[in-house]
Amino acid sequence: MLRATLDFLLHDWLRVDELAARERFADHSRETFGSVLDTCERIAREKYEPFNRLVDTEEPRFDGEKVILPQATHDAWKAYAESGMLSAAQAYDIGGMQLPYTVEAAANTFFAKASVSIGSGMLTVGNANLLMAHGTPLQQRVFALNEFSGRWSGTMCLSEPQAGSSLSDVATRAVPDGEGFDADPLGPRYRLTGNKMWISAGEHELTENIIHLVLAKIPGPDGKPVPGTRGISLFIVPKKLVDTEGQLTGERNDVALAGLNHKCGWRGTTNTLLNFGEGRYPVRGGAGAIGYLVGQPGEGLRCMFHMMNEARIGVGLAATMLGMAGYEASLAYARQRPQGRPITEGGKDASRPQVPIVQHADVKRMLLAQKAYAEGALALALYCARLVDEQHTGAPEAAAEAALLLEVLTPIAKSFPSQWCLEANSLAIQVLGGYGYTRDFPVEQYWRDNRLNMIHEGTHGIQALDLLGRKVVMQGGAGLKLLATRITDTLQRAGQVDGLAELAGELGGALQRLGAATKAAWATGVPEEALANATLYLQAFGHVVIAWIWLDVALTSRASADAARRQGALAACRYFFAYELPLVDAWLRVVATREPVCREMDEAWF
């Protein structure tokens, strides 16, 4: 099911074959894209999927010296690294394939669906990409290229025990490492002390080295950290020190595992509390872990957002594929599980054989909801990936528009699947009934794995604040206007098609009400009033976007020779418009009136 859906979205809807006409992708074709998908599908089937339950039950453990992971995780990492997917989008001269990001993202869906918690190097790729954008040439050669090869892996270290989402309150400090600190060829050298919490893949033996990207504050002239995010800088802190040729020096850096977090889901990936500079591994006669500055002092958060935005799209895609996995599992179950009989005018005839539950309308409702959420979210993620390719290789005007659209759509690409594909997983459990609540079937694990995605890489509420507080109002609302233009283009085409024209009218009305609610929320100019109901705005915005995506996909599917695909896309589109889009009005009503009950609620009244 997944491969056929990917082929349709990539080639029929997004027309990625046309990218081969661009210089960067000139060596590629539909055949090479298909070969990449074939390889990833095979590796996921052989090295990931059979071990999804294993990594859930055999959690990472620390034996006092190192973290122990199942052999299957080591084998999966080795196969993924050897496939070249860590550097798939990179240039040939650094070992990459110069693959469009759209195809890379599609290929990675196989791994997320097969076993999201074994992991496929999302953080390592994001780490290396950040260094390619903001690091020095030597930092790129020594650190990024060794991550792209799979020799080393990477992390992002932002949160602290006392500062989760509030990065302005990070307490990790970085001080210059003696005389000549700024002459180190690997970058200005600092000593870091502090604690970082919730660090995925923060300690393991999968790779020779782990490269941590760490946010920390450099004290000002008065010796005190600069308040707020302005004082945050970014540092490369390797687990093991290296020389300028990328060889290990034999010195362990002062980065120590303080504990493993035991999670509801994603259990196959280590999640750690790391102590930097606590003195457990004294290095080069000084106190603190050695780190190398990336970019300029005080610009750490700006640099890190390069990685965070990639990670947010990646998290959205992971959530999507968990939704897809649950959908496929519950659909297969519903097709073979006999239960109940059709209701006729004379009631149920107990003498007739039971029918598969997939024939019952309410089960079809739950399956249609899953299809609409998961396939809609997948289409949105690939659309965003296509925007990334346009941003990097398109003509200047098209590239600028793609970048602006990405700003607006990234919170949706992360939040919609995190919320609604989790709901899809809940519906998958419901389709299986009591069996879905047992560990004999995989759907409960999919739900547990997916529950994380509304939390990490920016919580649901933070995505909402980002969208309403920044993305839709920046540049005078240019991003929202551009999105409205794209949606309107789809509405005009759909308005000429029987069966879709009515839906186009409904979406047009919802789009107008979204714009009106955006203005009404900010009518007083008081951020506290405008943003109090930002999460409901995020949900409404996401539903409008997914309705647009489904309408556009339905338009394209009309030309498909596959009757089941054609009818399935139309049914999912109709479902979303009939059952989901009407929810938008209730959410926007609260936003537009700036409903104060949550804002004014006193904590003593709870």
PDB file of N, CA and C in Angstrom, residues 391-431:
ATOM      1  N   GLN A 391      13.281  25.570  -3.017  1.00  0.00           N
ATOM      2  CA  GLN A 391      14.059  26.602  -2.334  1.00  0.00           C
ATOM      3  C   GLN A 391      15.532  26.520  -2.719  1.00  0.00           C
ATOM      4  N   HIS A 392      16.041  25.317  -2.879  1.00  0.00           N
ATOM      5  CA  HIS A 392      17.470  25.130  -3.129  1.00  0.00           C
ATOM      6  C   HIS A 392      17.846  25.146  -4.600  1.00  0.00           C
ATOM      7  N   THR A 393      16.923  24.792  -5.480  1.00  0.00           N
ATOM      8  CA  THR A 393      17.300  24.649  -6.893  1.00  0.00           C
ATOM      9  C   THR A 393      16.397  25.412  -7.855  1.00  0.00           C
ATOM     10  N   GLY A 394      15.367  26.077  -7.361  1.00  0.00           N
ATOM     11  CA  GLY A 394      14.453  26.789  -8.241  1.00  0.00           C
ATOM     12  C   GLY A 394      14.978  28.154  -8.640  1.00  0.00           C
ATOM     13  N   ALA A 395      14.269  28.789  -9.576  1.00  0.00           N
ATOM     14  CA  ALA A 395      14.589  30.167  -9.955  1.00  0.00           C
ATOM     15  C   ALA A 395      14.409  31.065  -8.744  1.00  0.00           C
ATOM     16  N   PRO A 396      15.090  32.220  -8.701  1.00  0.00           N
ATOM     17  CA  PRO A 396      15.087  33.060  -7.492  1.00  0.00           C
ATOM     18  C   PRO A 396      13.688  33.371  -6.940  1.00  0.00           C
ATOM     19  N   GLU A 397      12.757  33.768  -7.795  1.00  0.00           N
ATOM     20  CA  GLU A 397      11.415  34.107  -7.296  1.00  0.00           C
ATOM     21  C   GLU A 397      10.709  32.879  -6.741  1.00  0.00           C
ATOM     22  N   ALA A 398      10.810  31.754  -7.450  1.00  0.00           N
ATOM     23  CA  ALA A 398      10.175  30.524  -6.987  1.00  0.00           C
ATOM     24  C   ALA A 398      10.817  30.039  -5.692  1.00  0.00           C
ATOM     25  N   ALA A 399      12.137  30.191  -5.583  1.00  0.00           N
ATOM     26  CA  ALA A 399      12.851  29.770  -4.376  1.00  0.00           C
ATOM     27  C   ALA A 399      12.415  30.603  -3.178  1.00  0.00           C
ATOM     28  N   ALA A 400      12.237  31.893  -3.391  1.00  0.00           N
ATOM     29  CA  ALA A 400      11.820  32.773  -2.299  1.00  0.00           C
ATOM     30  C   ALA A 400      10.402  32.423  -1.846  1.00  0.00           C
ATOM     31  N   GLU A 401       9.518  32.137  -2.798  1.00  0.00           N
ATOM     32  CA  GLU A 401       8.155  31.754  -2.438  1.00  0.00           C
ATOM     33  C   GLU A 401       8.146  30.432  -1.673  1.00  0.00           C
ATOM     34  N   ALA A 402       8.974  29.488  -2.106  1.00  0.00           N
ATOM     35  CA  ALA A 402       9.036  28.194  -1.426  1.00  0.00           C
ATOM     36  C   ALA A 402       9.503  28.365   0.013  1.00  0.00           C
ATOM     37  N   ALA A 403      10.514  29.218   0.220  1.00  0.00           N
ATOM     38  CA  ALA A 403      11.019  29.455   1.574  1.00  0.00           C
ATOM     39  C   ALA A 403       9.934  30.066   2.459  1.00  0.00           C
ATOM     40  N   LEU A 404       9.159  30.993   1.899  1.00  0.00           N
ATOM     41  CA  LEU A 404       8.102  31.648   2.674  1.00  0.00           C
ATOM     42  C   LEU A 404       6.984  30.658   3.013  1.00  0.00           C
ATOM     43  N   LEU A 405       6.607  29.830   2.040  1.00  0.00           N
ATOM     44  CA  LEU A 405       5.580  28.827   2.307  1.00  0.00           C
ATOM     45  C   LEU A 405       6.036  27.834   3.362  1.00  0.00           C
ATOM     46  N   LEU A 406       7.296  27.467   3.322  1.00  0.00           N
ATOM     47  CA  LEU A 406       7.830  26.542   4.330  1.00  0.00           C
ATOM     48  C   LEU A 406       7.739  27.129   5.728  1.00  0.00           C
ATOM     49  N   GLU A 407       7.982  28.414   5.843  1.00  0.00           N
ATOM     50  CA  GLU A 407       7.873  29.063   7.152  1.00  0.00           C
ATOM     51  C   GLU A 407       6.477  28.858   7.734  1.00  0.00           C
ATOM     52  N   VAL A 408       5.464  29.018   6.888  1.00  0.00           N
ATOM     53  CA  VAL A 408       4.082  28.921   7.353  1.00  0.00           C
ATOM     54  C   VAL A 408       3.658  27.471   7.564  1.00  0.00           C
ATOM     55  N   LEU A 409       4.108  26.575   6.690  1.00  0.00           N
ATOM     56  CA  LEU A 409       3.618  25.199   6.722  1.00  0.00           C
ATOM     57  C   LEU A 409       4.379  24.289   7.681  1.00  0.00           C
ATOM     58  N   THR A 410       5.606  24.644   8.071  1.00  0.00           N
ATOM     59  CA  THR A 410       6.382  23.765   8.964  1.00  0.00           C
ATOM     60  C   THR A 410       5.652  23.473  10.277  1.00  0.00           C
ATOM     61  N   PRO A 411       5.050  24.466  10.958  1.00  0.00           N
ATOM     62  CA  PRO A 411       4.303  24.113  12.181  1.00  0.00           C
ATOM     63  C   PRO A 411       3.162  23.135  11.922  1.00  0.00           C
ATOM     64  N   ILE A 412       2.553  23.210  10.745  1.00  0.00           N
ATOM     65  CA  ILE A 412       1.461  22.289  10.413  1.00  0.00           C
ATOM     66  C   ILE A 412       2.008  20.910  10.074  1.00  0.00           C
ATOM     67  N   ALA A 413       3.106  20.869   9.333  1.00  0.00           N
ATOM     68  CA  ALA A 413       3.712  19.588   8.965  1.00  0.00           C
ATOM     69  C   ALA A 413       4.158  18.808  10.190  1.00  0.00           C
ATOM     70  N   LYS A 414       4.468  19.518  11.263  1.00  0.00           N
ATOM     71  CA  LYS A 414       4.849  18.860  12.516  1.00  0.00           C
ATOM     72  C   LYS A 414       3.627  18.553  13.375  1.00  0.00           C
ATOM     73  N   SER A 415       2.709  19.515  13.497  1.00  0.00           N
ATOM     74  CA  SER A 415       1.639  19.382  14.487  1.00  0.00           C
ATOM     75  C   SER A 415       0.471  18.536  14.014  1.00  0.00           C
ATOM     76  N   PHE A 416       0.056  18.669  12.747  1.00  0.00           N
ATOM     77  CA  PHE A 416      -1.123  17.928  12.312  1.00  0.00           C
ATOM     78  C   PHE A 416      -0.936  16.422  12.457  1.00  0.00           C
ATOM     79  N   PRO A 417       0.125  15.836  11.898  1.00  0.00           N
ATOM     80  CA  PRO A 417       0.281  14.385  12.077  1.00  0.00           C
ATOM     81  C   PRO A 417       0.528  13.988  13.519  1.00  0.00           C
ATOM     82  N   SER A 418       1.198  14.848  14.295  1.00  0.00           N
ATOM     83  CA  SER A 418       1.460  14.509  15.691  1.00  0.00           C
ATOM     84  C   SER A 418       0.167  14.364  16.479  1.00  0.00           C
ATOM     85  N   GLN A 419      -0.836  15.175  16.157  1.00  0.00           N
ATOM     86  CA  GLN A 419      -2.123  15.108  16.850  1.00  0.00           C
ATOM     87  C   GLN A 419      -3.063  14.103  16.197  1.00  0.00           C
ATOM     88  N   TRP A 420      -3.228  14.181  14.888  1.00  0.00           N
ATOM     89  CA  TRP A 420      -4.294  13.430  14.242  1.00  0.00           C
ATOM     90  C   TRP A 420      -3.878  12.030  13.816  1.00  0.00           C
ATOM     91  N   CYS A 421      -2.587  11.810  13.588  1.00  0.00           N
ATOM     92  CA  CYS A 421      -2.161  10.422  13.355  1.00  0.00           C
ATOM     93  C   CYS A 421      -2.071   9.661  14.674  1.00  0.00           C
ATOM     94  N   LEU A 422      -1.925  10.379  15.776  1.00  0.00           N
ATOM     95  CA  LEU A 422      -2.098   9.752  17.091  1.00  0.00           C
ATOM     96  C   LEU A 422      -3.551   9.319  17.268  1.00  0.00           C
ATOM     97  N   GLU A 423      -4.478  10.187  16.865  1.00  0.00           N
ATOM     98  CA  GLU A 423      -5.888   9.819  16.889  1.00  0.00           C
ATOM     99  C   GLU A 423      -6.139   8.627  15.967  1.00  0.00           C
ATOM    100  N   ALA A 424      -5.448   8.593  14.835  1.00  0.00           N
ATOM    101  CA  ALA A 424      -5.566   7.442  13.937  1.00  0.00           C
ATOM    102  C   ALA A 424      -5.136   6.165  14.645  1.00  0.00           C
ATOM    103  N   ASN A 425      -4.056   6.240  15.411  1.00  0.00           N
ATOM    104  CA  ASN A 425      -3.603   5.067  16.155  1.00  0.00           C
ATOM    105  C   ASN A 425      -4.626   4.637  17.206  1.00  0.00           C
ATOM    106  N   SER A 426      -5.270   5.601  17.834  1.00  0.00           N
ATOM    107  CA  SER A 426      -6.322   5.277  18.797  1.00  0.00           C
ATOM    108  C   SER A 426      -7.485   4.573  18.094  1.00  0.00           C
ATOM    109  N   LEU A 427      -7.828   5.051  16.910  1.00  0.00           N
ATOM    110  CA  LEU A 427      -8.895   4.410  16.133  1.00  0.00           C
ATOM    111  C   LEU A 427      -8.485   3.013  15.681  1.00  0.00           C
ATOM    112  N   ALA A 428      -7.209   2.827  15.376  1.00  0.00           N
ATOM    113  CA  ALA A 428      -6.741   1.490  14.991  1.00  0.00           C
ATOM    114  C   ALA A 428      -6.940   0.504  16.137  1.00  0.00           C
ATOM    115  N   ILE A 429      -6.634   0.938  17.359  1.00  0.00           N
ATOM    116  CA  ILE A 429      -6.876   0.093  18.533  1.00  0.00           C
ATOM    117  C   ILE A 429      -8.366  -0.231  18.643  1.00  0.00           C
ATOM    118  N   GLN A 430      -9.197   0.777  18.408  1.00  0.00           N
ATOM    119  CA  GLN A 430     -10.642   0.590  18.516  1.00  0.00           C
ATOM    120  C   GLN A 430     -11.146  -0.404  17.474  1.00  0.00           C
ATOM    121  N   VAL A 431     -10.609  -0.364  16.271  1.00  0.00           N
ATOM    122  CA  VAL A 431     -11.028  -1.302  15.236  1.00  0.00           C
ATOM    123  C   VAL A 431     -10.756  -2.739  15.679  1.00  0.00           C
TER     124      VAL A 431
END
